């Protein structure tokens, strides 16, 4: 039974920051902006910010939160620390690192593709995937190759099937509509789209998804999961990503 409490915080147009709480610690993932995070904190004091990558719509709240809570640790990748592109970063992680926080062990996955420094934070059956893996989708390749991105997605989807995946943007409905138009008839994807549309009509988030759900319905990895080691896997991923770029 997980002792973590996770709360999505809608930010900007379609970003999610997350509040991660244990009885004695509180972290914020990807604070896009400070005001909604401070409101969600409701007087609690965070002790760490976990950054999945350096893009402005994920780091935008760091400076104001650090000014308000001077003890804050700011976590991010070694790549982004070296490039000095996450404000106030205090800790730098590489693939396979483990950090202790609030009585939990946090496993760090380096998942390049969207950016060179992209990280996924994994703990206690939960993973924060930033802009690497979205509900039914994946991030654009700003700094990485298709090979890198596909390997990163497959590393996330090698986590236990029940793992909750908390992603950086509310793109699920658009991703699943794309999957059906691009990939054709697929009952599980159609059902997931219905469920996602119902959530959004009630103004509820579609985050988190699960590893099992992504393995079943994420169009970007569908072929690679069947034959992970062939050139077809890369070709199929690349074609889907290019088609989504202009969808
Ligand atoms: Fe991004
Ligand atoms: Zn983003």
JSON list of C-alpha atoms and ligand atoms in Angstrom, two decimals:
[
{"chain": "A", "resi": 1, "resn": "UNK", "atom": "CA", "xyz": [0.00, 0.00, 0.00]},
{"chain": "A", "resi": 2, "resn": "UNK", "atom": "CA", "xyz": [1.50, 3.26, -1.13]},
{"chain": "A", "resi": 3, "resn": "UNK", "atom": "CA", "xyz": [1.96, 5.98, 1.44]},
{"chain": "A", "resi": 4, "resn": "UNK", "atom": "CA", "xyz": [2.40, 8.59, -1.27]},
{"chain": "A", "resi": 5, "resn": "UNK", "atom": "CA", "xyz": [-0.33, 11.06, -2.02]},
{"chain": "A", "resi": 6, "resn": "UNK", "atom": "CA", "xyz": [-0.15, 12.61, -5.49]},
{"chain": "A", "resi": 7, "resn": "UNK", "atom": "CA", "xyz": [-2.20, 15.57, -6.64]},
{"chain": "A", "resi": 8, "resn": "UNK", "atom": "CA", "xyz": [-2.12, 16.97, -10.19]},
{"chain": "A", "resi": 9, "resn": "UNK", "atom": "CA", "xyz": [-1.99, 20.78, -10.32]},
{"chain": "A", "resi": 10, "resn": "UNK", "atom": "CA", "xyz": [-3.22, 22.19, -13.64]},
{"chain": "A", "resi": 11, "resn": "UNK", "atom": "CA", "xyz": [-0.90, 25.02, -14.76]},
{"chain": "A", "resi": 12, "resn": "UNK", "atom": "CA", "xyz": [-0.72, 27.34, -17.77]},
{"chain": "A", "resi": 13, "resn": "UNK", "atom": "CA", "xyz": [-2.84, 26.09, -20.69]},
{"chain": "A", "resi": 14, "resn": "UNK", "atom": "CA", "xyz": [-2.44, 22.31, -20.45]},
{"chain": "A", "resi": 15, "resn": "UNK", "atom": "CA", "xyz": [0.52, 21.59, -18.14]},
{"chain": "A", "resi": 16, "resn": "UNK", "atom": "CA", "xyz": [0.47, 19.50, -14.98]},
{"chain": "A", "resi": 17, "resn": "UNK", "atom": "CA", "xyz": [2.65, 20.11, -11.96]},
{"chain": "A", "resi": 18, "resn": "UNK", "atom": "CA", "xyz": [2.28, 17.50, -9.22]},
{"chain": "A", "resi": 19, "resn": "UNK", "atom": "CA", "xyz": [2.24, 17.63, -5.45]},
{"chain": "A", "resi": 20, "resn": "UNK", "atom": "CA", "xyz": [3.84, 14.49, -3.97]},
{"chain": "A", "resi": 21, "resn": "UNK", "atom": "CA", "xyz": [3.28, 14.05, -0.25]},
{"chain": "A", "resi": 22, "resn": "UNK", "atom": "CA", "xyz": [4.27, 11.63, 2.47]},
{"chain": "A", "resi": 23, "resn": "UNK", "atom": "CA", "xyz": [3.40, 12.15, 6.15]},
{"chain": "A", "resi": 24, "resn": "UNK", "atom": "CA", "xyz": [6.64, 14.10, 6.61]},
{"chain": "A", "resi": 25, "resn": "UNK", "atom": "CA", "xyz": [7.78, 15.40, 3.20]},
{"chain": "A", "resi": 26, "resn": "UNK", "atom": "CA", "xyz": [6.37, 17.25, 0.25]},
{"chain": "A", "resi": 27, "resn": "UNK", "atom": "CA", "xyz": [7.80, 17.59, -3.26]},
{"chain": "A", "resi": 28, "resn": "UNK", "atom": "CA", "xyz": [6.56, 19.40, -6.34]},
{"chain": "A", "resi": 29, "resn": "UNK", "atom": "CA", "xyz": [7.14, 18.00, -9.83]},
{"chain": "A", "resi": 30, "resn": "UNK", "atom": "CA", "xyz": [7.61, 20.50, -12.69]},
{"chain": "A", "resi": 31, "resn": "UNK", "atom": "CA", "xyz": [6.28, 23.74, -11.19]},
{"chain": "A", "resi": 32, "resn": "UNK", "atom": "CA", "xyz": [5.30, 25.54, -14.40]},
{"chain": "A", "resi": 33, "resn": "UNK", "atom": "CA", "xyz": [4.20, 28.56, -12.41]},
{"chain": "A", "resi": 34, "resn": "UNK", "atom": "CA", "xyz": [4.21, 29.36, -8.71]},
{"chain": "A", "resi": 35, "resn": "UNK", "atom": "CA", "xyz": [0.70, 30.62, -7.94]},
{"chain": "A", "resi": 36, "resn": "UNK", "atom": "CA", "xyz": [-1.33, 27.43, -8.52]},
{"chain": "A", "resi": 37, "resn": "UNK", "atom": "CA", "xyz": [1.37, 25.40, -6.75]},
{"chain": "A", "resi": 38, "resn": "UNK", "atom": "CA", "xyz": [1.29, 27.65, -3.68]},
{"chain": "A", "resi": 39, "resn": "UNK", "atom": "CA", "xyz": [-2.48, 27.40, -3.64]},
{"chain": "A", "resi": 40, "resn": "UNK", "atom": "CA", "xyz": [-2.34, 23.58, -3.88]},
{"chain": "A", "resi": 41, "resn": "UNK", "atom": "CA", "xyz": [0.24, 23.48, -1.07]},
{"chain": "A", "resi": 42, "resn": "UNK", "atom": "CA", "xyz": [-2.31, 25.07, 1.24]},
{"chain": "A", "resi": 43, "resn": "UNK", "atom": "CA", "xyz": [0.30, 26.19, 3.77]},
{"chain": "A", "resi": 44, "resn": "UNK", "atom": "CA", "xyz": [2.44, 23.04, 3.61]},
{"chain": "A", "resi": 45, "resn": "UNK", "atom": "CA", "xyz": [6.15, 23.53, 3.08]},
{"chain": "A", "resi": 46, "resn": "UNK", "atom": "CA", "xyz": [7.73, 21.66, 0.14]},
{"chain": "A", "resi": 47, "resn": "UNK", "atom": "CA", "xyz": [11.28, 20.40, 0.59]},
{"chain": "A", "resi": 48, "resn": "UNK", "atom": "CA", "xyz": [12.11, 19.46, -3.02]},
{"chain": "A", "resi": 49, "resn": "UNK", "atom": "CA", "xyz": [11.30, 20.33, -6.62]},
{"chain": "A", "resi": 50, "resn": "UNK", "atom": "CA", "xyz": [11.71, 17.49, -9.10]},
{"chain": "A", "resi": 51, "resn": "UNK", "atom": "CA", "xyz": [12.30, 18.72, -12.65]},
{"chain": "A", "resi": 52, "resn": "UNK", "atom": "CA", "xyz": [11.81, 16.35, -15.56]},
{"chain": "A", "resi": 53, "resn": "UNK", "atom": "CA", "xyz": [13.47, 18.78, -18.00]},
{"chain": "A", "resi": 54, "resn": "UNK", "atom": "CA", "xyz": [14.46, 22.40, -18.54]},
{"chain": "A", "resi": 55, "resn": "UNK", "atom": "CA", "xyz": [11.65, 23.72, -20.75]},
{"chain": "A", "resi": 56, "resn": "UNK", "atom": "CA", "xyz": [10.13, 27.00, -19.57]},
{"chain": "A", "resi": 57, "resn": "UNK", "atom": "CA", "xyz": [6.66, 25.50, -19.12]},
{"chain": "A", "resi": 58, "resn": "UNK", "atom": "CA", "xyz": [8.10, 23.12, -16.49]},
{"chain": "A", "resi": 59, "resn": "UNK", "atom": "CA", "xyz": [10.62, 25.30, -14.65]},
{"chain": "A", "resi": 60, "resn": "UNK", "atom": "CA", "xyz": [8.74, 28.62, -14.69]},
{"chain": "A", "resi": 61, "resn": "UNK", "atom": "CA", "xyz": [7.78, 28.57, -11.00]},
{"chain": "A", "resi": 62, "resn": "UNK", "atom": "CA", "xyz": [11.18, 27.63, -9.57]},
{"chain": "A", "resi": 63, "resn": "UNK", "atom": "CA", "xyz": [12.51, 31.12, -8.80]},
{"chain": "A", "resi": 64, "resn": "UNK", "atom": "CA", "xyz": [9.38, 32.28, -6.98]},
{"chain": "A", "resi": 65, "resn": "UNK", "atom": "CA", "xyz": [9.08, 29.02, -5.02]},
{"chain": "A", "resi": 66, "resn": "UNK", "atom": "CA", "xyz": [12.76, 29.13, -4.00]},
{"chain": "A", "resi": 67, "resn": "UNK", "atom": "CA", "xyz": [12.33, 32.74, -2.85]},
{"chain": "A", "resi": 68, "resn": "UNK", "atom": "CA", "xyz": [9.35, 31.71, -0.73]},
{"chain": "A", "resi": 69, "resn": "UNK", "atom": "CA", "xyz": [10.86, 28.43, 0.56]},
{"chain": "A", "resi": 70, "resn": "UNK", "atom": "CA", "xyz": [14.64, 29.00, 0.80]},
{"chain": "A", "resi": 71, "resn": "UNK", "atom": "CA", "xyz": [15.36, 25.41, 1.97]},
{"chain": "A", "resi": 72, "resn": "UNK", "atom": "CA", "xyz": [14.09, 23.87, -1.26]},
{"chain": "A", "resi": 73, "resn": "UNK", "atom": "CA", "xyz": [16.25, 21.35, -3.06]},
{"chain": "A", "resi": 74, "resn": "UNK", "atom": "CA", "xyz": [15.97, 21.57, -6.84]},
{"chain": "A", "resi": 75, "resn": "UNK", "atom": "CA", "xyz": [16.47, 18.21, -8.58]},
{"chain": "A", "resi": 76, "resn": "UNK", "atom": "CA", "xyz": [17.27, 17.70, -12.24]},
{"chain": "A", "resi": 77, "resn": "UNK", "atom": "CA", "xyz": [19.58, 15.90, -14.62]},
{"chain": "A", "resi": 78, "resn": "UNK", "atom": "CA", "xyz": [23.37, 16.16, -14.75]},
{"chain": "A", "resi": 79, "resn": "UNK", "atom": "CA", "xyz": [23.00, 17.23, -18.39]},
{"chain": "A", "resi": 80, "resn": "UNK", "atom": "CA", "xyz": [20.81, 20.21, -17.48]},
{"chain": "A", "resi": 81, "resn": "UNK", "atom": "CA", "xyz": [23.08, 21.07, -14.52]},
{"chain": "A", "resi": 82, "resn": "UNK", "atom": "CA", "xyz": [26.08, 21.21, -16.82]},
{"chain": "A", "resi": 83, "resn": "UNK", "atom": "CA", "xyz": [24.19, 23.40, -19.29]},
{"chain": "A", "resi": 84, "resn": "UNK", "atom": "CA", "xyz": [22.91, 25.52, -16.38]},
{"chain": "A", "resi": 85, "resn": "UNK", "atom": "CA", "xyz": [19.42, 25.56, -17.77]},
{"chain": "A", "resi": 86, "resn": "UNK", "atom": "CA", "xyz": [17.35, 24.64, -14.71]},
{"chain": "A", "resi": 87, "resn": "UNK", "atom": "CA", "xyz": [17.25, 27.65, -12.39]},
{"chain": "A", "resi": 88, "resn": "UNK", "atom": "CA", "xyz": [18.58, 27.10, -8.83]},
{"chain": "A", "resi": 89, "resn": "UNK", "atom": "CA", "xyz": [19.37, 23.43, -9.46]},
{"chain": "A", "resi": 90, "resn": "UNK", "atom": "CA", "xyz": [21.00, 21.86, -6.37]},
{"chain": "A", "resi": 91, "resn": "UNK", "atom": "CA", "xyz": [21.16, 18.15, -7.27]},
{"chain": "A", "resi": 92, "resn": "UNK", "atom": "CA", "xyz": [22.19, 16.50, -10.52]},
{"chain": "A", "resi": 93, "resn": "UNK", "atom": "CA", "xyz": [21.20, 12.93, -11.41]},
{"chain": "A", "resi": 94, "resn": "UNK", "atom": "CA", "xyz": [22.30, 10.36, -13.94]},
{"chain": "A", "resi": 95, "resn": "UNK", "atom": "CA", "xyz": [20.61, 7.22, -15.19]},
{"chain": "A", "resi": 96, "resn": "UNK", "atom": "CA", "xyz": [20.27, 4.63, -12.43]},
{"chain": "A", "resi": 97, "resn": "UNK", "atom": "CA", "xyz": [20.84, 7.05, -9.55]},
{"chain": "A", "resi": 98, "resn": "UNK", "atom": "CA", "xyz": [18.74, 6.61, -6.44]},
{"chain": "A", "resi": 99, "resn": "UNK", "atom": "CA", "xyz": [17.79, 9.39, -4.06]},
{"chain": "A", "resi": 100, "resn": "UNK", "atom": "CA", "xyz": [16.25, 9.14, -0.59]},
{"chain": "A", "resi": 101, "resn": "UNK", "atom": "CA", "xyz": [13.30, 11.41, 0.07]},
{"chain": "A", "resi": 102, "resn": "UNK", "atom": "CA", "xyz": [10.56, 11.32, 2.71]},
{"chain": "A", "resi": 103, "resn": "UNK", "atom": "CA", "xyz": [11.34, 7.71, 3.66]},
{"chain": "A", "resi": 104, "resn": "UNK", "atom": "CA", "xyz": [11.16, 6.61, 0.01]},
{"chain": "A", "resi": 105, "resn": "UNK", "atom": "CA", "xyz": [13.74, 5.69, -2.57]},
{"chain": "A", "resi": 106, "resn": "UNK", "atom": "CA", "xyz": [13.41, 7.60, -5.82]},
{"chain": "A", "resi": 107, "resn": "UNK", "atom": "CA", "xyz": [14.82, 5.83, -8.87]},
{"chain": "A", "resi": 108, "resn": "UNK", "atom": "CA", "xyz": [16.06, 8.05, -11.66]},
{"chain": "A", "resi": 109, "resn": "UNK", "atom": "CA", "xyz": [15.69, 7.10, -15.32]},
{"chain": "A", "resi": 110, "resn": "UNK", "atom": "CA", "xyz": [17.50, 9.21, -17.91]},
{"chain": "A", "resi": 111, "resn": "UNK", "atom": "CA", "xyz": [15.09, 9.32, -20.87]},
{"chain": "A", "resi": 112, "resn": "UNK", "atom": "CA", "xyz": [16.60, 11.44, -23.68]},
{"chain": "A", "resi": 113, "resn": "UNK", "atom": "CA", "xyz": [14.57, 12.17, -26.80]},
{"chain": "A", "resi": 114, "resn": "UNK", "atom": "CA", "xyz": [12.38, 15.20, -26.03]},
{"chain": "A", "resi": 115, "resn": "UNK", "atom": "CA", "xyz": [15.47, 16.87, -24.53]},
{"chain": "A", "resi": 116, "resn": "UNK", "atom": "CA", "xyz": [18.99, 15.64, -23.85]},
{"chain": "A", "resi": 117, "resn": "UNK", "atom": "CA", "xyz": [18.51, 15.85, -20.10]},
{"chain": "A", "resi": 118, "resn": "UNK", "atom": "CA", "xyz": [15.00, 14.43, -19.70]},
{"chain": "A", "resi": 119, "resn": "UNK", "atom": "CA", "xyz": [14.47, 12.41, -16.52]},
{"chain": "A", "resi": 120, "resn": "UNK", "atom": "CA", "xyz": [11.72, 10.20, -15.16]},
{"chain": "A", "resi": 121, "resn": "UNK", "atom": "CA", "xyz": [11.34, 9.94, -11.38]},
{"chain": "A", "resi": 122, "resn": "UNK", "atom": "CA", "xyz": [10.09, 6.53, -10.20]},
{"chain": "A", "resi": 123, "resn": "UNK", "atom": "CA", "xyz": [8.97, 5.65, -6.70]},
{"chain": "A", "resi": 124, "resn": "UNK", "atom": "CA", "xyz": [6.56, 3.27, -5.03]},
{"chain": "A", "resi": 125, "resn": "UNK", "atom": "CA", "xyz": [4.58, 2.33, -8.14]},
{"chain": "A", "resi": 126, "resn": "UNK", "atom": "CA", "xyz": [4.49, 5.85, -9.59]},
{"chain": "A", "resi": 127, "resn": "UNK", "atom": "CA", "xyz": [6.52, 7.46, -12.39]},
{"chain": "A", "resi": 128, "resn": "UNK", "atom": "CA", "xyz": [6.63, 11.12, -13.42]},
{"chain": "A", "resi": 129, "resn": "UNK", "atom": "CA", "xyz": [7.26, 11.10, -17.14]},
{"chain": "A", "resi": 130, "resn": "UNK", "atom": "CA", "xyz": [7.40, 14.81, -18.05]},
{"chain": "A", "resi": 131, "resn": "UNK", "atom": "CA", "xyz": [7.23, 15.34, -21.81]},
{"chain": "A", "resi": 132, "resn": "UNK", "atom": "CA", "xyz": [8.72, 11.93, -22.66]},
{"chain": "A", "resi": 133, "resn": "UNK", "atom": "CA", "xyz": [5.54, 9.87, -22.38]},
{"chain": "A", "resi": 134, "resn": "UNK", "atom": "CA", "xyz": [2.04, 11.40, -22.51]},
{"chain": "A", "resi": 135, "resn": "UNK", "atom": "CA", "xyz": [-1.31, 9.68, -22.18]},
{"chain": "A", "resi": 136, "resn": "UNK", "atom": "CA", "xyz": [-1.47, 7.79, -25.48]},
{"chain": "A", "resi": 137, "resn": "UNK", "atom": "CA", "xyz": [1.45, 9.75, -26.86]},
{"chain": "A", "resi": 138, "resn": "UNK", "atom": "CA", "xyz": [5.01, 10.99, -26.56]},
{"chain": "A", "resi": 139, "resn": "UNK", "atom": "CA", "xyz": [6.87, 14.27, -26.69]},
{"chain": "A", "resi": 140, "resn": "UNK", "atom": "CA", "xyz": [8.34, 15.91, -29.75]},
{"chain": "A", "resi": 141, "resn": "UNK", "atom": "CA", "xyz": [11.98, 15.21, -30.57]},
{"chain": "A", "resi": 142, "resn": "UNK", "atom": "CA", "xyz": [13.55, 18.58, -29.82]},
{"chain": "A", "resi": 143, "resn": "UNK", "atom": "CA", "xyz": [17.04, 17.38, -28.93]},
{"chain": "A", "resi": 144, "resn": "UNK", "atom": "CA", "xyz": [17.08, 13.64, -29.47]},
{"chain": "A", "resi": 145, "resn": "UNK", "atom": "CA", "xyz": [16.92, 10.98, -32.13]},
{"chain": "A", "resi": 146, "resn": "UNK", "atom": "CA", "xyz": [14.02, 8.60, -32.77]},
{"chain": "A", "resi": 147, "resn": "UNK", "atom": "CA", "xyz": [16.27, 5.79, -31.48]},
{"chain": "A", "resi": 148, "resn": "UNK", "atom": "CA", "xyz": [16.80, 7.61, -28.19]},
{"chain": "A", "resi": 149, "resn": "UNK", "atom": "CA", "xyz": [13.13, 8.47, -27.74]},
{"chain": "A", "resi": 150, "resn": "UNK", "atom": "CA", "xyz": [11.93, 4.97, -28.53]},
{"chain": "A", "resi": 151, "resn": "UNK", "atom": "CA", "xyz": [14.47, 3.47, -26.10]},
{"chain": "A", "resi": 152, "resn": "UNK", "atom": "CA", "xyz": [13.28, 5.93, -23.44]},
{"chain": "A", "resi": 153, "resn": "UNK", "atom": "CA", "xyz": [9.62, 5.05, -23.99]},
{"chain": "A", "resi": 154, "resn": "UNK", "atom": "CA", "xyz": [10.38, 1.33, -23.86]},
{"chain": "A", "resi": 155, "resn": "UNK", "atom": "CA", "xyz": [12.35, 1.82, -20.61]},
{"chain": "A", "resi": 156, "resn": "UNK", "atom": "CA", "xyz": [9.30, 3.48, -19.03]},
{"chain": "A", "resi": 157, "resn": "UNK", "atom": "CA", "xyz": [7.02, 0.74, -20.34]},
{"chain": "A", "resi": 158, "resn": "UNK", "atom": "CA", "xyz": [9.31, -1.93, -18.86]},
{"chain": "A", "resi": 159, "resn": "UNK", "atom": "CA", "xyz": [8.17, -0.81, -15.39]},
{"chain": "A", "resi": 160, "resn": "UNK", "atom": "CA", "xyz": [5.58, -3.08, -13.71]},
{"chain": "A", "resi": 161, "resn": "UNK", "atom": "CA", "xyz": [2.23, -2.96, -15.57]},
{"chain": "A", "resi": 162, "resn": "UNK", "atom": "CA", "xyz": [0.30, -1.41, -12.68]},
{"chain": "A", "resi": 163, "resn": "UNK", "atom": "CA", "xyz": [2.76, 1.52, -12.38]},
{"chain": "A", "resi": 164, "resn": "UNK", "atom": "CA", "xyz": [0.96, 4.87, -12.49]},
{"chain": "A", "resi": 165, "resn": "UNK", "atom": "CA", "xyz": [2.34, 7.25, -15.14]},
{"chain": "A", "resi": 166, "resn": "UNK", "atom": "CA", "xyz": [1.91, 10.95, -14.37]},
{"chain": "A", "resi": 167, "resn": "UNK", "atom": "CA", "xyz": [2.65, 13.03, -17.46]},
{"chain": "A", "resi": 168, "resn": "UNK", "atom": "CA", "xyz": [3.44, 16.67, -18.19]},
{"chain": "A", "resi": 169, "resn": "UNK", "atom": "CA", "xyz": [0.57, 17.78, -20.43]},
{"chain": "A", "resi": 170, "resn": "UNK", "atom": "CA", "xyz": [-3.14, 17.06, -20.92]},
{"chain": "A", "resi": 171, "resn": "UNK", "atom": "CA", "xyz": [-2.89, 15.80, -24.51]},
{"chain": "A", "resi": 172, "resn": "UNK", "atom": "CA", "xyz": [-4.59, 12.42, -24.06]},
{"chain": "A", "resi": 173, "resn": "UNK", "atom": "CA", "xyz": [-7.76, 13.00, -26.10]},
{"chain": "A", "resi": 174, "resn": "UNK", "atom": "CA", "xyz": [-5.84, 14.46, -29.05]},
{"chain": "A", "resi": 175, "resn": "UNK", "atom": "CA", "xyz": [-3.31, 11.62, -28.90]},
{"chain": "A", "resi": 176, "resn": "UNK", "atom": "CA", "xyz": [-5.97, 8.90, -28.89]},
{"chain": "A", "resi": 177, "resn": "UNK", "atom": "CA", "xyz": [-7.90, 10.55, -31.74]},
{"chain": "A", "resi": 178, "resn": "UNK", "atom": "CA", "xyz": [-4.66, 10.64, -33.69]},
{"chain": "A", "resi": 179, "resn": "UNK", "atom": "CA", "xyz": [-4.01, 6.97, -32.88]},
{"chain": "A", "resi": 180, "resn": "UNK", "atom": "CA", "xyz": [-7.39, 5.93, -34.27]},
{"chain": "A", "resi": 181, "resn": "UNK", "atom": "CA", "xyz": [-7.11, 8.02, -37.42]},
{"chain": "A", "resi": 182, "resn": "UNK", "atom": "CA", "xyz": [-3.51, 6.98, -38.06]},
{"chain": "A", "resi": 183, "resn": "UNK", "atom": "CA", "xyz": [-3.55, 3.39, -36.84]},
{"chain": "A", "resi": 184, "resn": "UNK", "atom": "CA", "xyz": [-7.08, 2.39, -37.79]},
{"chain": "A", "resi": 185, "resn": "UNK", "atom": "CA", "xyz": [-9.74, 0.50, -35.86]},
{"chain": "A", "resi": 186, "resn": "UNK", "atom": "CA", "xyz": [-8.55, -0.56, -32.39]},
{"chain": "A", "resi": 187, "resn": "UNK", "atom": "CA", "xyz": [-11.19, -1.36, -29.74]},
{"chain": "A", "resi": 188, "resn": "UNK", "atom": "CA", "xyz": [-9.04, -0.72, -26.65]},
{"chain": "A", "resi": 189, "resn": "UNK", "atom": "CA", "xyz": [-7.94, 2.66, -27.99]},
{"chain": "A", "resi": 190, "resn": "UNK", "atom": "CA", "xyz": [-11.54, 3.59, -28.87]},
{"chain": "A", "resi": 191, "resn": "UNK", "atom": "CA", "xyz": [-12.68, 2.68, -25.35]},
{"chain": "A", "resi": 192, "resn": "UNK", "atom": "CA", "xyz": [-9.83, 4.64, -23.79]},
{"chain": "A", "resi": 193, "resn": "UNK", "atom": "CA", "xyz": [-10.74, 7.65, -25.93]},
{"chain": "A", "resi": 194, "resn": "UNK", "atom": "CA", "xyz": [-14.34, 7.46, -24.70]},
{"chain": "A", "resi": 195, "resn": "UNK", "atom": "CA", "xyz": [-13.15, 7.31, -21.10]},
{"chain": "A", "resi": 196, "resn": "UNK", "atom": "CA", "xyz": [-10.75, 10.23, -21.62]},
{"chain": "A", "resi": 197, "resn": "UNK", "atom": "CA", "xyz": [-13.43, 12.37, -23.30]},
{"chain": "A", "resi": 198, "resn": "UNK", "atom": "CA", "xyz": [-15.79, 11.71, -20.39]},
{"chain": "A", "resi": 199, "resn": "UNK", "atom": "CA", "xyz": [-13.14, 12.80, -17.89]},
{"chain": "A", "resi": 200, "resn": "UNK", "atom": "CA", "xyz": [-12.40, 15.98, -19.83]},
{"chain": "A", "resi": 201, "resn": "UNK", "atom": "CA", "xyz": [-16.09, 16.81, -20.17]},
{"chain": "A", "resi": 202, "resn": "UNK", "atom": "CA", "xyz": [-16.21, 16.73, -16.38]},
{"chain": "A", "resi": 203, "resn": "UNK", "atom": "CA", "xyz": [-13.05, 18.86, -16.29]},
{"chain": "A", "resi": 204, "resn": "UNK", "atom": "CA", "xyz": [-11.12, 16.01, -14.67]},
{"chain": "A", "resi": 205, "resn": "UNK", "atom": "CA", "xyz": [-7.53, 15.13, -15.57]},
{"chain": "A", "resi": 206, "resn": "UNK", "atom": "CA", "xyz": [-6.71, 11.99, -17.56]},
{"chain": "A", "resi": 207, "resn": "UNK", "atom": "CA", "xyz": [-3.46, 11.67, -15.62]},
{"chain": "A", "resi": 208, "resn": "UNK", "atom": "CA", "xyz": [-2.29, 9.17, -14.42]},
{"chain": "A", "resi": 209, "resn": "UNK", "atom": "CA", "xyz": [-2.36, 6.37, -16.92]},
{"chain": "A", "resi": 210, "resn": "UNK", "atom": "CA", "xyz": [-0.68, 3.02, -16.32]},
{"chain": "A", "resi": 211, "resn": "UNK", "atom": "CA", "xyz": [2.07, 1.07, -18.00]},
{"chain": "A", "resi": 212, "resn": "UNK", "atom": "CA", "xyz": [-0.51, -1.57, -18.96]},
{"chain": "A", "resi": 213, "resn": "UNK", "atom": "CA", "xyz": [-2.81, 0.98, -20.58]},
{"chain": "A", "resi": 214, "resn": "UNK", "atom": "CA", "xyz": [0.05, 2.58, -22.55]},
{"chain": "A", "resi": 215, "resn": "UNK", "atom": "CA", "xyz": [1.32, -0.80, -23.69]},
{"chain": "A", "resi": 216, "resn": "UNK", "atom": "CA", "xyz": [-2.17, -1.56, -24.98]},
{"chain": "A", "resi": 217, "resn": "UNK", "atom": "CA", "xyz": [-3.03, 1.76, -26.64]},
{"chain": "A", "resi": 218, "resn": "UNK", "atom": "CA", "xyz": [0.00, 4.00, -27.25]},
{"chain": "A", "resi": 219, "resn": "UNK", "atom": "CA", "xyz": [0.32, 4.11, -31.05]},
{"chain": "A", "resi": 220, "resn": "UNK", "atom": "CA", "xyz": [3.94, 5.27, -30.93]},
{"chain": "A", "resi": 221, "resn": "UNK", "atom": "CA", "xyz": [5.19, 2.02, -29.37]},
{"chain": "A", "resi": 222, "resn": "UNK", "atom": "CA", "xyz": [2.67, -0.46, -30.76]},
{"chain": "A", "resi": 223, "resn": "UNK", "atom": "CA", "xyz": [5.02, -2.01, -33.34]},
{"chain": "A", "resi": 224, "resn": "UNK", "atom": "CA", "xyz": [8.14, -1.65, -31.21]},
{"chain": "A", "resi": 225, "resn": "UNK", "atom": "CA", "xyz": [6.54, -3.64, -28.39]},
{"chain": "A", "resi": 226, "resn": "UNK", "atom": "CA", "xyz": [5.93, -6.51, -30.80]},
{"chain": "A", "resi": 227, "resn": "UNK", "atom": "CA", "xyz": [9.44, -6.48, -32.30]},
{"chain": "A", "resi": 228, "resn": "UNK", "atom": "CA", "xyz": [11.64, -4.20, -30.21]},
{"chain": "A", "resi": 229, "resn": "UNK", "atom": "CA", "xyz": [14.96, -4.97, -31.89]},
{"chain": "A", "resi": 230, "resn": "UNK", "atom": "CA", "xyz": [14.37, -4.54, -35.60]},
{"chain": "A", "resi": 231, "resn": "UNK", "atom": "CA", "xyz": [14.75, -1.54, -37.90]},
{"chain": "A", "resi": 232, "resn": "UNK", "atom": "CA", "xyz": [10.95, -1.77, -38.33]},
{"chain": "A", "resi": 233, "resn": "UNK", "atom": "CA", "xyz": [10.51, -0.59, -34.73]},
{"chain": "A", "resi": 234, "resn": "UNK", "atom": "CA", "xyz": [12.43, 2.64, -35.37]},
{"chain": "A", "resi": 235, "resn": "UNK", "atom": "CA", "xyz": [10.82, 3.17, -38.78]},
{"chain": "A", "resi": 236, "resn": "UNK", "atom": "CA", "xyz": [7.33, 2.71, -37.38]},
{"chain": "A", "resi": 237, "resn": "UNK", "atom": "CA", "xyz": [7.99, 5.02, -34.43]},
{"chain": "A", "resi": 238, "resn": "UNK", "atom": "CA", "xyz": [9.52, 7.68, -36.67]},
{"chain": "A", "resi": 239, "resn": "UNK", "atom": "CA", "xyz": [6.63, 7.54, -39.13]},
{"chain": "A", "resi": 240, "resn": "UNK", "atom": "CA", "xyz": [4.04, 7.91, -36.35]},
{"chain": "A", "resi": 241, "resn": "UNK", "atom": "CA", "xyz": [5.93, 10.80, -34.74]},
{"chain": "A", "resi": 242, "resn": "UNK", "atom": "CA", "xyz": [6.25, 12.62, -38.10]},
{"chain": "A", "resi": 243, "resn": "UNK", "atom": "CA", "xyz": [2.56, 12.10, -38.85]},
{"chain": "A", "resi": 244, "resn": "UNK", "atom": "CA", "xyz": [1.58, 13.44, -35.40]},
{"chain": "A", "resi": 245, "resn": "UNK", "atom": "CA", "xyz": [3.79, 16.52, -35.90]},
{"chain": "A", "resi": 246, "resn": "UNK", "atom": "CA", "xyz": [1.52, 17.63, -38.73]},
{"chain": "A", "resi": 247, "resn": "UNK", "atom": "CA", "xyz": [-1.80, 16.15, -37.48]},
{"chain": "B", "resi": 1, "resn": "LIG", "atom": "FE1", "xyz": [8.97, 20.03, -22.84]},
{"chain": "B", "resi": 2, "resn": "LIG", "atom": "ZN1", "xyz": [6.09, 20.69, -21.59]}
]
